[in-house]
CSV table of C-alpha atoms in Angstrom, one decimal:
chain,number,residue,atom,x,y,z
A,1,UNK,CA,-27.0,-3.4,-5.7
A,2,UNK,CA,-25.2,-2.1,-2.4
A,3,UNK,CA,-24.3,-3.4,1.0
A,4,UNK,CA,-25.4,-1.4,3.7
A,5,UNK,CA,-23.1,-1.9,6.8
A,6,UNK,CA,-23.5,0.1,10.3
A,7,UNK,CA,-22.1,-0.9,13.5
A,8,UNK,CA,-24.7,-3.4,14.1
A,9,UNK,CA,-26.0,-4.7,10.6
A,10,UNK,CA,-25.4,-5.9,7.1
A,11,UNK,CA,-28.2,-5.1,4.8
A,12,UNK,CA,-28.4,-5.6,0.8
A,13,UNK,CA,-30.2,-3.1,-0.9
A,14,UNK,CA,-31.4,-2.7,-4.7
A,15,UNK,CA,-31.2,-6.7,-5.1
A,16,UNK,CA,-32.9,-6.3,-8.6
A,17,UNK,CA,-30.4,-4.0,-9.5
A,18,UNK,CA,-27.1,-6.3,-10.9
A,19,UNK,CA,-25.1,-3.3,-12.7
A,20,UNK,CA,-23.5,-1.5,-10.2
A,21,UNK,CA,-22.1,-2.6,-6.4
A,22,UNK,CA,-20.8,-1.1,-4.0
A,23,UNK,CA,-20.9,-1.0,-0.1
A,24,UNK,CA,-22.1,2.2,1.6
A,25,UNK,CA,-20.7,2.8,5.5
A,26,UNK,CA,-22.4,4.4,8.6
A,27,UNK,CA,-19.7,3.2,10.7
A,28,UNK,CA,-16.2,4.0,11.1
A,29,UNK,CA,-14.4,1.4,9.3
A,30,UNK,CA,-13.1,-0.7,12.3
A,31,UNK,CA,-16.6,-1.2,13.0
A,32,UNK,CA,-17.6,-2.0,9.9
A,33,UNK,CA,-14.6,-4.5,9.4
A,34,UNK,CA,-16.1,-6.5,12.8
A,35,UNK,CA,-19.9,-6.6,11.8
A,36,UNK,CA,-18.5,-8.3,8.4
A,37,UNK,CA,-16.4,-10.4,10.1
A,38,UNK,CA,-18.4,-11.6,12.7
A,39,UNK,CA,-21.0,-12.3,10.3
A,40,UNK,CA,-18.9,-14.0,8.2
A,41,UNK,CA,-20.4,-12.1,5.2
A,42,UNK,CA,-16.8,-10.5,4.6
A,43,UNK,CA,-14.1,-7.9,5.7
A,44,UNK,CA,-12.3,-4.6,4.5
A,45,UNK,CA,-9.2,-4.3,3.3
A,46,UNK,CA,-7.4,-0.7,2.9
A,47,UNK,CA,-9.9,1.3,0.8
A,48,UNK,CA,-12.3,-2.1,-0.6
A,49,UNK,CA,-14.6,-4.2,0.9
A,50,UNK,CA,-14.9,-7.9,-0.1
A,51,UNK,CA,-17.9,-9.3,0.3
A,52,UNK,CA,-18.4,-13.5,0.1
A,53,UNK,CA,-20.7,-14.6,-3.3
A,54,UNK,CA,-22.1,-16.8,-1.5
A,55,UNK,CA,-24.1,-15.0,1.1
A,56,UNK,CA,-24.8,-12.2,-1.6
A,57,UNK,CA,-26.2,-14.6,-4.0
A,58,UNK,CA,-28.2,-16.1,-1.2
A,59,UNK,CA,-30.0,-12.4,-0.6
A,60,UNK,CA,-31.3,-12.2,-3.8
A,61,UNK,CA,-34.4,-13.7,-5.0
A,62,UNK,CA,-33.9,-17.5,-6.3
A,63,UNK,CA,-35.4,-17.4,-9.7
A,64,UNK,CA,-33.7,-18.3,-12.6
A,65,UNK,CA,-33.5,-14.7,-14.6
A,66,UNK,CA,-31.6,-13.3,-11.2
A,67,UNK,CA,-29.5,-16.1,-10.6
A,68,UNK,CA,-28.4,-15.7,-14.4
A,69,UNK,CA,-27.9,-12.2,-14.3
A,70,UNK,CA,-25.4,-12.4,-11.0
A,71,UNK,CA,-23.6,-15.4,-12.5
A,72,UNK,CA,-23.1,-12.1,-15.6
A,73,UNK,CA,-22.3,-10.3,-12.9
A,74,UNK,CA,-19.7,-12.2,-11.1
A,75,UNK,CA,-18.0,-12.7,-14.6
A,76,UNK,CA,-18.0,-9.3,-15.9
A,77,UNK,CA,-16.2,-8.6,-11.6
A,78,UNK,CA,-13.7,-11.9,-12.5
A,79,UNK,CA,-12.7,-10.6,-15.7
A,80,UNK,CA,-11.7,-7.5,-14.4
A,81,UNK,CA,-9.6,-8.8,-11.1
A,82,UNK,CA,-12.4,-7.9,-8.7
A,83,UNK,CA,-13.7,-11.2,-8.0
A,84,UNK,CA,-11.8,-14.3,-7.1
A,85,UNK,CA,-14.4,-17.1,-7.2
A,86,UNK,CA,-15.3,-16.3,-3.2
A,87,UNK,CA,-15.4,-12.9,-2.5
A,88,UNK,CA,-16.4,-10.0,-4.8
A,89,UNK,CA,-14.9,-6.3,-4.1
A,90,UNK,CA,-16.7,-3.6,-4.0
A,91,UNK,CA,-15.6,0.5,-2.9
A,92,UNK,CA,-16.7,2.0,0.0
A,93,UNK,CA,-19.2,4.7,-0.7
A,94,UNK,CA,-20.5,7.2,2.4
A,95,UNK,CA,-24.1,6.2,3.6
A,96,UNK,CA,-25.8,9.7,3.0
């Protein structure tokens, strides 16, 4: 799964996909910051971005396989220091 961020939008992209994240910029990163921000969805910080659980979890579809498989996914981000039980990080990729 990625984030999708321009200067006017936050989009989630390959929801079914729980292996990978990462959040892809159009922006320039000032921009970027604000649309998270203003959203409330999350914010950048130096080279990450940190996206809240919440309103990722509340993207994908509500069955009980997904929901299972990003409660893995949260876990295998905690164990590794890139979760914090609000906010997941993720590295900035360029939107092609």
């Amino acid at each position: 799964m990625y984030i999708e961020v321009t200067s006017d939008s936050v989009v989630t992209r390959h929801l079914l996909d729980l292996k990978t994240f990462h959040v892809r910029m159009s922006s320039d990163r000032e921009k970027a910051h604000e649309s998270l921000v203003s959203a409330n969805i999350g914010y950048i910080d130096n080279d990450a971005v940190f996206i809240r659980s919440a309103w990722l979890r509340d993207q994908g579809p509500r069955t009980r396989e997904w929901l299972e498989n990003f409660g893995a996914m949260l876990s295998y981000a905690e164990d590794r220091g890139w979760y914090d039980g609000e906010f997941i990080e993720g590295h900035i990729e360029p939107n092609e």
